[in-house]
Amino acid sequence: MNRHGGSRLKLIAIVIWLVSTLSLATWWMIFGLKQIERLASIAGIDTKNESERWHFMLLSEGSVLLLLLLGGGLALLYFLSVEMNRSRQIRGFFAAFTHDLKTSLASLRLQAESLEEDLKDSSEARIARRLVKDTVRLELQLNNSLFIADTEMGQLHLERVGVRELIESIKHHWPELRVDLNQECHVLADQRALESIFKNLLQNAVVHGKASSVNIRCESGDGGTFTLIEVSDNGKGFTGDVKKLGSIFVRHTNTSGSGIGLHLAQRLAKQMNGDLQLIPGDLTNPQGFRARLVLPGASR
């Protein structure tokens, strides 16, 4: 559920609680007053002073209860409005901050790539390549963190996305990695989310799998209603607990990451009405790592 939806639900819940409790308390007070009048009429005029005392007590205490309920409800509404206003301010700050940070990282990456190109025949080329890799990794970690922190991630825009075009636009970030796609295929997905999935899979292949090539195979199923995309590498695979693969903040080895990338990839796949299965390896590819992504098809 997104942030705006949660705030609206809180507001609706507070209003319903306030109206319900005030109505119930008012009804009980009116009912009590009527019962006092009925008892006084049955008992006769001798209890008039006593009934008036009961009448005043019930009216005064009921009024105090109504005021307390009204004050509590208004206080809840006030603090909710303060929270919503503060949330808007924080979102505005982080939107501006992340925009500037992502712009700076993109500029840094371009400069690092230019430096690598200038130093490709010198002894400092290795340092330049490492700088490019670090900027790409930092940029991906930033995007992953923003996706995880963004509770509005449920609001994805599904459209027809071509897998080949998307892969061609991102594979240059890993020049040492050969990426092959068997055929073009189109899926119904959010382009930014799908790009994040592929970036995390390629980054995982390079950093953790030490792979030199990745093979992407697309095929349609059930008359084009869904598309299967299998991503496999020739890396060293995964040797940890398979059941915990993709769990966030779980380190399988001393050198492994926090698990945010694969966890986010699975989460995004579900958000797009799909599924992402992580397969450490099989008899045909015991050392490699595979990911099987299923998304709604969009062949037309």
XYZ file of C-alpha atoms in Angstrom, residues 177 197-217 229-247 252 256 259 261-263 265-266 276-293:
67
model
C 30.541 -9.028 -19.691
C 15.706 -6.354 -12.376
C 18.145 -6.865 -15.265
C 20.733 -4.512 -13.760
C 20.699 -6.434 -10.482
C 20.977 -9.795 -12.260
C 23.905 -8.607 -14.401
C 25.595 -6.986 -11.428
C 25.161 -10.175 -9.422
C 26.705 -12.198 -12.272
C 29.764 -9.929 -12.466
C 30.411 -9.154 -8.806
C 29.409 -12.372 -7.033
C 29.514 -14.930 -9.835
C 32.684 -13.602 -11.533
C 30.969 -14.423 -14.816
C 32.269 -13.430 -18.228
C 29.084 -14.060 -20.224
C 25.345 -13.999 -19.667
C 22.816 -15.672 -21.907
C 19.227 -14.389 -22.008
C 16.581 -16.612 -23.548
C 12.838 -14.852 -19.740
C 15.690 -17.006 -18.491
C 18.956 -15.303 -17.527
C 21.938 -17.626 -17.030
C 25.656 -16.943 -16.553
C 28.867 -18.954 -16.629
C 29.986 -17.815 -13.188
C 30.807 -19.792 -10.085
C 27.187 -20.037 -8.987
C 25.819 -19.941 -5.458
C 26.988 -22.130 -2.589
C 24.923 -20.825 0.350
C 21.512 -21.756 1.700
C 19.192 -21.840 -1.309
C 16.110 -21.229 0.865
C 17.552 -17.894 2.003
C 18.554 -16.796 -1.484
C 16.872 -13.471 -2.164
C 16.257 -12.746 1.520
C 25.679 -15.968 2.889
C 28.458 -11.460 -0.192
C 20.696 -9.338 -0.549
C 19.344 -6.533 -5.187
C 17.818 -10.008 -5.623
C 15.138 -9.311 -3.018
C 14.131 -7.998 -8.216
C 11.692 -10.597 -6.871
C 11.178 -14.387 -10.473
C 12.733 -17.719 -9.537
C 16.396 -17.897 -8.559
C 18.114 -21.162 -9.520
C 21.687 -21.667 -8.227
C 22.560 -24.320 -10.850
C 21.653 -27.718 -12.239
C 23.272 -30.739 -13.836
C 23.655 -28.967 -17.186
C 25.173 -25.866 -15.604
C 26.423 -26.785 -12.125
C 28.593 -23.734 -11.683
C 26.414 -21.053 -13.204
C 23.516 -19.083 -11.807
C 20.091 -18.825 -13.420
C 17.091 -16.599 -12.928
C 13.711 -17.417 -14.456
C 11.515 -14.366 -14.940
